[in-house]
Every structure is written in structure tokens, then in C-alpha cells.
Amino acid sequence: MAAAKALTLVEVDRDGVSPAFRADVLKGLSEPQKAVPARWFYDEAGSRLFEDITQRPEYYPTRAETEILTDRCAEFRELIGPGRAVVEFGSGSSVKTPLLLGCIDPAAYVPLDISGDFLRASAESLADKFPGLPVHPVEADFMRDVALPEAVANLPKLGFFPGSTIGNMVARTAVDLLRTMRATLGEGSQLLIGMDLIKDPGVLEAAYDDAAGVTAAFNLNLARRINTELGGTIPLESLRHVARWNDDFARIEMHLEATRGFAFEVAGRRFEMAAGETIHTENSHKFSRRSSFTLLLAGGWTPRCRWLDTRERFSLILADATVPRSAP
Ligand code: TRP
């Protein structure tokens, strides 16, 4: 399986350091609650570890979503229909996309990804599986406005956003993205989006803290990257991976927690951590039926159909681009 997103678009300066990485880390470590944006997880090692996370027995979302995509093929066919351009936001999954494309008889496939290498690899493997399907990869940051290729301008669109990636954003960012997607995809478009469900916190915490320690290694890889790429002196053996349920915000939070007090440097700047203090590295919001619908509606999408896996752990929602109106 191809490794997940590597950020090849990120620019580097003369020392091979990404100024954006350095700026994000220095800013994040200066906040009262230390935090580093999750996008910096995905160097090559991080991307490989992430692939491994999705195979852990505790990490149910990938299997649950794949089950829905497999079992509901006939319904997708009926509700989505043939002839659409499928636009995948953050293309990547080499397993889920063919399941969908095989069901609905699309007119074109447009994978969007920030990583050109990754994009070309997945576009090629898709083109092999679906000879005759026009594939138009677009190298772009889907969080910004994206121009779709001319070739699909007049086709009705289906946005595909699996993996509950929407849950990795705080609500405001998620709504911004949903609205951007709606603007990109246009009138008459549909969106098929994966959203993970609120459930027993024990199950959730295990999914983000697997017994084999892969998610822990993934989280700690971020601190290792800071040391190697930004001249950091973080004592890695004094950080531990923590996955905790935040009930107020209905999200799993990942943190790196200091097991003792220490000082360290990054890019020549000095920082301190007290014992028990954490660096916040990721959120994974979970949804109820209502909260998922509210988020979609706020983003300009009307839910049309919602499917769950047989164990009711994960949801896949089909929504229509809403025509805005000001009165009830
Ligand atoms: N969106 C998925 C989730 O929240 C995958 C994911 C993103 C993830 N970042 C992660 C999984 C960090 C584990 C750790 O579950």
C-alpha cells in the first residue's frame, strides 16, 4: 500500500529546514497550552506509521468505513447515479476509492492532494484499475480554493471525503472547508463524507492508543522531527503519548505529556515543560447523527442519506449542495 501524504510541497531554506515548520513549532510551543499543528506528522516515517495505525486491531474507523462502502454499493448507484466527476479531497486511500468508483460509473475522477508524488502514484494505480476513466489529478491544498480542470467543468460533481478527516478540524475550520468544497463543486453537486461516531470513551481511547504502540510512535515522531529538523533538544524518553476523550468537545485529543520537568531548545529558543504538562498534537472529533447534520448544514450541505456499519461505529453521509435561502 502506498504511504500516506508526504508534504513535498513544503518549501525548505538553505539548511534544508522548512520555515513554515519552524514558525509553526516556535509559535505553538510559546502558547500557554503548547500545541503543534497535526499536518507536521506526515514526513516519510510519519506517513508510514499512519498507514500502520489504520491496520491496528483497535483502530476500527478504516474497516468500518470500508464495510459501508462495500455493503451499500447498490444504494450509492441509485442515489448518486452515473456520469458524475468524483472529486476526492486528500486522495490517498488506495482501498476506499476503487470501491466507490466501481459502484457508481463516474465520468471522471479528480484526486486532489497537497503531495504531488503521492497524487501521481494514486492516480496511476486508479487509472490501471479503471481503464477508460479520465483521471485528472490536481496538486493543491484543498483547504484553499481549488480550480478544477476544464475537462470536468460541465459535469455534475460528487465530492468524496472519507476517513473522518473532517473530524480532525475544529468546527470553524470544518465549516470553512465544507463551504469551500461547496463553492468548488458547484450547484447540483453531492458530497459523500465519512464521520466517526461518539461511542464508549474506552473504545475511542484504545483506537488512538493501540497496544502495539504504533500511534504512540506516530505521535512521538513529531517530537523526533523537531529535534532532527529544527535543532531541538527535547528529551524524547521523557515524553509519553496520551490519548484522552474530551467530552465537552466530543473529541479524542492526542498529547505528548512530560513525565518530568525539563528545559529544551528549538532553533536556538529555550522552552520549558513542567511534569504533567502536554503538547497538544491532534484532535479527532466524533459525531452524533444530529451534530453531524448540523455541521453539514452549517457548511451548506443538506444530508440526504446516512449509513452506518453493522456495529454502528462509523457513519457515511450523502449530502446535497444546499441552495441558500433566508426564510424558513
Ligand atoms: N481522521 C482519522 C481519525 O481521526 C485519521 C487520523 C488523522 C488519525 N490523524 C490521526 C488517526 C492521528 C490516529 C492518529 O481517526
Short mmCIF file of C-alpha atoms and ligand atoms in Angstrom, two decimals:
data_model
loop_
_atom_site.label_atom_id
_atom_site.label_comp_id
_atom_site.label_asym_id
_atom_site.label_seq_id
_atom_site.Cartn_x
_atom_site.Cartn_y
_atom_site.Cartn_z
CA MET A 1 0.00 0.00 0.00
CA ALA A 2 1.23 3.50 -0.81
CA ALA A 3 2.46 5.59 2.10
CA ALA A 4 0.18 8.42 3.13
CA LYS A 5 0.65 12.10 2.49
CA ALA A 6 4.22 13.38 2.45
CA LEU A 7 4.38 17.14 2.34
CA THR A 8 6.62 17.56 -0.70
CA LEU A 9 5.11 20.97 -1.46
CA VAL A 10 6.63 22.46 1.68
CA GLU A 11 9.49 24.77 0.84
CA VAL A 12 12.86 24.43 2.50
CA ASP A 13 15.58 27.02 3.05
CA ARG A 14 19.37 26.60 2.69
CA ASP A 15 19.70 24.40 5.78
CA GLY A 16 17.04 22.05 4.44
CA VAL A 17 14.68 23.41 7.09
CA SER A 18 11.10 24.27 6.32
CA PRO A 19 10.49 27.83 7.55
CA ALA A 20 6.79 27.03 7.88
CA PHE A 21 7.56 24.04 10.15
CA ARG A 22 9.89 26.17 12.28
CA ALA A 23 7.39 29.03 12.51
CA ASP A 24 4.52 26.70 13.46
CA VAL A 25 6.59 24.91 16.12
CA LEU A 26 8.04 28.07 17.68
CA LYS A 27 4.62 29.70 17.83
CA GLY A 28 2.90 26.57 19.13
CA LEU A 29 5.46 25.96 21.87
CA SER A 30 5.06 29.56 23.05
CA GLU A 31 1.33 29.23 23.77
CA PRO A 32 0.04 28.54 27.30
CA GLN A 33 -1.25 25.17 26.04
CA LYS A 34 1.64 24.02 23.86
CA ALA A 35 0.48 22.71 20.50
CA VAL A 36 1.91 21.72 17.12
CA PRO A 37 -0.35 21.57 14.02
CA ALA A 38 -1.11 17.98 13.03
CA ARG A 39 -0.02 18.49 9.42
CA TRP A 40 3.60 18.13 10.57
CA PHE A 41 3.03 14.49 11.48
CA TYR A 42 3.37 13.43 7.89
CA ASP A 43 7.01 13.16 6.95
CA GLU A 44 8.00 9.85 5.38
CA ALA A 45 8.30 8.00 8.70
CA GLY A 46 5.06 9.56 9.92
CA SER A 47 3.21 8.60 6.76
CA ARG A 48 4.38 5.01 7.11
CA LEU A 49 3.36 4.89 10.77
CA PHE A 50 -0.03 6.33 9.86
CA GLU A 51 -0.62 3.54 7.33
CA ASP A 52 0.25 1.09 10.12
CA ILE A 53 -2.23 2.77 12.52
CA THR A 54 -5.07 2.03 10.10
CA GLN A 55 -4.20 -1.70 10.33
CA ARG A 56 -4.20 -1.92 14.14
CA PRO A 57 -6.97 -4.10 15.59
CA GLU A 58 -8.08 -1.25 17.91
CA TYR A 59 -8.33 1.26 15.04
CA TYR A 60 -11.82 0.45 13.76
CA PRO A 61 -12.64 3.51 11.53
CA THR A 62 -10.92 2.28 8.36
CA ARG A 63 -12.53 -1.17 8.50
CA ALA A 64 -15.94 0.22 9.44
CA GLU A 65 -15.96 2.73 6.59
CA THR A 66 -14.72 0.13 4.12
CA GLU A 67 -17.53 -2.16 5.22
CA ILE A 68 -20.13 0.54 4.47
CA LEU A 69 -18.61 1.26 1.07
CA THR A 70 -18.68 -2.44 0.22
CA ASP A 71 -22.17 -3.21 1.50
CA ARG A 72 -24.05 -0.16 0.18
CA CYS A 73 -22.89 -0.21 -3.42
CA ALA A 74 -26.40 -0.61 -4.84
CA GLU A 75 -27.69 2.35 -2.84
CA PHE A 76 -24.82 4.60 -3.94
CA ARG A 77 -25.62 3.62 -7.52
CA GLU A 78 -29.20 4.63 -7.11
CA LEU A 79 -28.73 7.87 -5.14
CA ILE A 80 -25.63 9.20 -6.88
CA GLY A 81 -26.12 7.80 -10.34
CA PRO A 82 -23.67 7.56 -13.24
CA GLY A 83 -21.88 10.35 -15.09
CA ARG A 84 -20.51 12.42 -12.21
CA ALA A 85 -16.97 13.69 -11.80
CA VAL A 86 -15.77 12.29 -8.47
CA VAL A 87 -13.58 14.85 -6.70
CA GLU A 88 -11.64 13.31 -3.83
CA PHE A 89 -10.31 15.68 -1.18
CA GLY A 90 -6.93 14.46 0.02
CA SER A 91 -6.86 11.45 -2.28
CA GLY A 92 -4.85 8.74 -0.79
CA SER A 93 -6.67 5.71 0.26
CA SER A 94 -5.84 3.07 -2.29
CA VAL A 95 -8.63 0.85 -0.95
CA LYS A 96 -11.72 3.02 -0.49
CA THR A 97 -11.74 4.97 -3.75
CA PRO A 98 -11.99 1.97 -6.13
CA LEU A 99 -14.89 0.65 -4.06
CA LEU A 100 -16.84 3.84 -4.73
CA LEU A 101 -15.77 4.26 -8.36
CA GLY A 102 -16.67 0.66 -9.09
CA CYS A 103 -20.22 1.28 -7.89
CA ILE A 104 -21.33 4.49 -9.50
CA ASP A 105 -19.95 4.52 -13.04
CA PRO A 106 -18.39 8.01 -12.90
CA ALA A 107 -17.48 10.19 -15.91
CA ALA A 108 -14.15 11.32 -14.44
CA TYR A 109 -12.02 11.10 -11.31
CA VAL A 110 -10.26 14.18 -9.87
CA PRO A 111 -7.94 13.39 -6.96
CA LEU A 112 -6.78 16.47 -5.03
CA ASP A 113 -3.70 16.24 -2.86
CA ILE A 114 -1.03 18.54 -1.49
CA SER A 115 1.65 15.95 -2.28
CA GLY A 116 2.45 15.68 -5.99
CA ASP A 117 4.32 12.37 -5.67
CA PHE A 118 1.61 10.77 -3.72
CA LEU A 119 -1.01 12.12 -6.08
CA ARG A 120 0.66 10.74 -9.20
CA ALA A 121 1.11 7.31 -7.61
CA SER A 122 -2.53 7.02 -6.60
CA ALA A 123 -3.76 8.46 -9.92
CA GLU A 124 -1.74 5.84 -11.80
CA SER A 125 -2.99 2.92 -9.75
CA LEU A 126 -6.58 4.16 -10.24
CA ALA A 127 -6.11 4.56 -13.99
CA ASP A 128 -4.88 0.94 -14.13
CA LYS A 129 -7.94 -0.33 -12.31
CA PHE A 130 -10.38 1.71 -14.39
CA PRO A 131 -9.14 1.83 -17.97
CA GLY A 132 -11.16 4.39 -19.90
CA LEU A 133 -11.94 6.54 -16.87
CA PRO A 134 -10.45 10.02 -17.34
CA VAL A 135 -8.26 10.82 -14.31
CA HIS A 136 -7.29 14.46 -13.71
CA PRO A 137 -5.02 14.79 -10.67
CA VAL A 138 -4.76 18.27 -9.14
CA GLU A 139 -1.86 19.17 -6.87
CA ALA A 140 -3.42 21.58 -4.42
CA ASP A 141 -4.12 22.34 -0.79
CA PHE A 142 -7.82 21.56 -0.57
CA MET A 143 -8.19 23.84 2.44
CA ARG A 144 -7.92 26.71 -0.05
CA ASP A 145 -9.99 27.43 -3.12
CA VAL A 146 -9.18 24.90 -5.83
CA ALA A 147 -9.67 25.37 -9.58
CA LEU A 148 -10.99 22.13 -11.08
CA PRO A 149 -9.72 21.05 -14.51
CA GLU A 150 -11.56 22.47 -17.52
CA ALA A 151 -12.36 18.92 -18.66
CA VAL A 152 -14.83 18.39 -15.80
CA ALA A 153 -16.32 21.91 -15.82
CA ASN A 154 -19.66 20.82 -17.23
CA LEU A 155 -20.05 17.54 -15.35
CA PRO A 156 -22.10 17.20 -12.16
CA LYS A 157 -19.76 16.60 -9.22
CA LEU A 158 -19.58 14.22 -6.30
CA GLY A 159 -17.18 15.29 -3.55
CA PHE A 160 -15.65 12.31 -1.70
CA PHE A 161 -14.11 12.95 1.73
CA PRO A 162 -13.64 9.67 3.59
CA GLY A 163 -11.69 8.82 6.73
CA SER A 164 -13.40 11.28 9.09
CA THR A 165 -10.69 13.81 8.24
CA ILE A 166 -13.34 16.50 8.79
CA GLY A 167 -13.16 15.45 12.45
CA ASN A 168 -9.52 16.50 12.66
CA MET A 169 -10.64 20.13 12.29
CA VAL A 170 -12.24 22.36 14.88
CA ALA A 171 -15.80 23.31 13.93
CA ARG A 172 -14.92 26.68 12.49
CA THR A 173 -12.28 25.22 10.16
CA ALA A 174 -14.56 22.33 9.25
CA VAL A 175 -17.35 24.74 8.25
CA ASP A 176 -14.91 26.84 6.22
CA LEU A 177 -13.79 23.71 4.37
CA LEU A 178 -17.35 22.47 3.73
CA ARG A 179 -18.25 25.87 2.29
CA THR A 180 -15.11 25.92 0.14
CA MET A 181 -15.99 22.45 -1.12
CA ARG A 182 -19.47 23.61 -2.00
CA ALA A 183 -18.07 26.58 -3.93
CA THR A 184 -15.57 24.33 -5.73
CA LEU A 185 -18.09 21.62 -6.62
CA GLY A 186 -20.92 23.96 -7.57
CA GLU A 187 -24.66 23.84 -7.99
CA GLY A 188 -26.23 20.40 -8.08
CA SER A 189 -23.21 18.70 -6.51
CA GLN A 190 -23.24 15.99 -3.88
CA LEU A 191 -20.85 15.15 -1.07
CA LEU A 192 -20.12 11.69 0.35
CA ILE A 193 -18.36 12.20 3.67
CA GLY A 194 -17.16 9.90 6.45
CA MET A 195 -17.78 10.95 10.03
CA ASP A 196 -16.82 8.87 13.05
CA LEU A 197 -19.38 8.40 15.83
CA ILE A 198 -19.41 9.21 19.54
CA LYS A 199 -19.07 5.98 21.49
CA ASP A 200 -17.69 4.46 24.69
CA PRO A 201 -14.61 6.56 25.57
CA GLY A 202 -12.70 3.37 26.37
CA VAL A 203 -13.14 2.15 22.80
CA LEU A 204 -12.14 5.56 21.45
CA GLU A 205 -9.08 5.91 23.63
CA ALA A 206 -7.90 2.42 22.67
CA ALA A 207 -8.29 3.28 18.97
CA TYR A 208 -5.87 6.18 19.48
CA ASP A 209 -3.54 4.34 21.86
CA ASP A 210 -3.09 0.86 20.37
CA ALA A 211 -1.41 -1.85 22.41
CA ALA A 212 1.42 -2.26 19.88
CA GLY A 213 2.35 1.39 20.42
CA VAL A 214 2.11 2.45 16.78
CA THR A 215 0.00 5.57 17.48
CA ALA A 216 2.42 6.45 20.29
CA ALA A 217 5.35 6.14 17.88
CA PHE A 218 3.44 8.26 15.35
CA ASN A 219 2.87 10.98 17.93
CA LEU A 220 6.45 10.88 19.25
CA ASN A 221 7.77 11.04 15.67
CA LEU A 222 6.65 14.68 15.68
CA ALA A 223 8.98 15.47 18.59
CA ARG A 224 11.76 13.50 16.92
CA ARG A 225 11.26 15.59 13.76
CA ILE A 226 11.53 18.79 15.79
CA ASN A 227 14.85 17.55 17.19
CA THR A 228 16.35 16.44 13.88
CA GLU A 229 14.98 19.13 11.58
CA LEU A 230 14.88 22.17 13.85
CA GLY A 231 17.89 21.56 16.07
CA GLY A 232 15.73 20.56 19.01
CA THR A 233 16.94 19.09 22.30
CA ILE A 234 13.65 17.61 23.52
CA PRO A 235 14.38 14.57 25.75
CA LEU A 236 12.18 12.09 23.88
CA GLU A 237 12.36 9.47 26.66
CA SER A 238 10.64 11.98 28.96
CA LEU A 239 7.58 12.38 26.73
CA ARG A 240 4.72 9.93 26.63
CA HIS A 241 1.81 9.58 24.23
CA VAL A 242 -1.61 10.34 25.70
CA ALA A 243 -5.00 9.88 24.00
CA ARG A 244 -7.83 11.33 26.05
CA TRP A 245 -11.53 11.85 25.49
CA ASN A 246 -12.67 15.48 25.86
CA ASP A 247 -16.39 15.13 26.49
CA ASP A 248 -17.21 18.85 26.25
CA PHE A 249 -15.93 19.00 22.70
CA ALA A 250 -16.73 15.36 21.82
CA ARG A 251 -13.24 14.67 20.66
CA ILE A 252 -10.23 12.46 21.20
CA GLU A 253 -7.19 14.59 21.87
CA MET A 254 -3.65 13.40 21.37
CA HIS A 255 -0.96 14.94 23.52
CA LEU A 256 2.72 14.45 24.31
CA GLU A 257 2.99 14.59 28.10
CA ALA A 258 6.16 15.40 30.05
CA THR A 259 6.88 12.65 32.59
CA ARG A 260 9.24 15.04 34.46
CA GLY A 261 10.08 18.73 34.31
CA PHE A 262 12.74 19.73 31.79
CA ALA A 263 14.03 22.59 29.65
CA PHE A 264 14.90 22.27 25.97
CA GLU A 265 15.81 24.31 22.92
CA VAL A 266 14.35 24.52 19.44
CA ALA A 267 16.03 26.60 16.73
CA GLY A 268 18.02 28.41 19.40
CA ARG A 269 14.99 29.28 21.56
CA ARG A 270 14.53 27.97 25.07
CA PHE A 271 11.34 26.30 26.34
CA GLU A 272 10.29 24.51 29.49
CA MET A 273 7.83 21.79 30.35
CA ALA A 274 6.65 21.01 33.87
CA ALA A 275 5.93 17.40 34.84
CA GLY A 276 2.45 16.56 33.53
CA GLU A 277 2.40 19.45 31.05
CA THR A 278 1.47 18.49 27.48
CA ILE A 279 1.95 19.43 23.85
CA HIS A 280 -1.40 19.09 22.08
CA THR A 281 -0.86 17.43 18.68
CA GLU A 282 -4.21 16.22 17.28
CA ASN A 283 -7.99 16.35 17.65
CA SER A 284 -10.37 13.74 16.30
CA HIS A 285 -13.93 14.95 16.73
CA LYS A 286 -16.70 12.38 16.97
CA PHE A 287 -20.29 12.99 15.94
CA SER A 288 -23.87 12.10 16.74
CA ARG A 289 -26.50 11.99 14.00
CA ARG A 290 -27.61 15.48 14.91
CA SER A 291 -24.16 17.03 15.36
CA SER A 292 -23.02 15.64 12.00
CA PHE A 293 -26.13 17.05 10.32
CA THR A 294 -25.70 20.43 11.99
CA LEU A 295 -22.08 20.67 10.83
CA LEU A 296 -23.03 19.78 7.26
CA LEU A 297 -25.92 22.25 7.20
CA ALA A 298 -23.66 25.00 8.56
CA GLY A 299 -21.34 24.27 5.65
CA GLY A 300 -24.08 24.50 3.04
CA TRP A 301 -24.87 20.79 2.63
CA THR A 302 -28.21 19.08 3.23
CA PRO A 303 -27.90 15.49 4.46
CA ARG A 304 -29.81 13.11 2.24
CA CYS A 305 -28.83 9.64 3.40
CA ARG A 306 -26.78 8.26 6.27
CA TRP A 307 -25.29 4.77 6.53
CA LEU A 308 -23.64 3.02 9.48
CA ASP A 309 -21.51 -0.12 9.64
CA THR A 310 -23.20 -3.15 11.23
CA ARG A 311 -21.65 -2.40 14.63
CA GLU A 312 -22.74 1.26 14.39
CA ARG A 313 -19.31 2.74 14.95
CA PHE A 314 -18.89 4.94 11.88
CA SER A 315 -21.13 6.94 9.52
CA LEU A 316 -21.02 7.76 5.85
CA ILE A 317 -23.32 10.61 4.83
CA LEU A 318 -24.52 11.66 1.39
CA ALA A 319 -25.45 15.34 1.22
CA ASP A 320 -26.67 17.74 -1.48
CA ALA A 321 -25.38 21.26 -2.11
CA THR A 322 -27.98 23.44 -0.48
CA VAL A 323 -29.44 26.46 -2.23
CA PRO A 324 -29.19 29.13 0.44
CA ARG A 325 -32.37 30.89 1.43
CA SER A 326 -33.05 33.43 4.10
CA ALA A 327 -36.53 32.44 5.30
CA PRO A 328 -37.83 29.14 6.72
N1 TRP B 1 -9.11 11.18 10.53
C1 TRP B 1 -8.73 9.92 11.15
C2 TRP B 1 -9.02 9.93 12.63
O1 TRP B 1 -9.13 10.96 13.23
C3 TRP B 1 -7.30 9.58 10.88
C4 TRP B 1 -6.27 10.35 11.65
C5 TRP B 1 -5.84 11.61 11.45
C6 TRP B 1 -5.53 9.84 12.78
N2 TRP B 1 -4.86 11.93 12.35
C7 TRP B 1 -4.64 10.88 13.17
C8 TRP B 1 -5.51 8.62 13.46
C9 TRP B 1 -3.79 10.71 14.24
C10 TRP B 1 -4.64 8.47 14.52
C11 TRP B 1 -3.80 9.50 14.91
O2 TRP B 1 -9.16 8.88 13.21
#
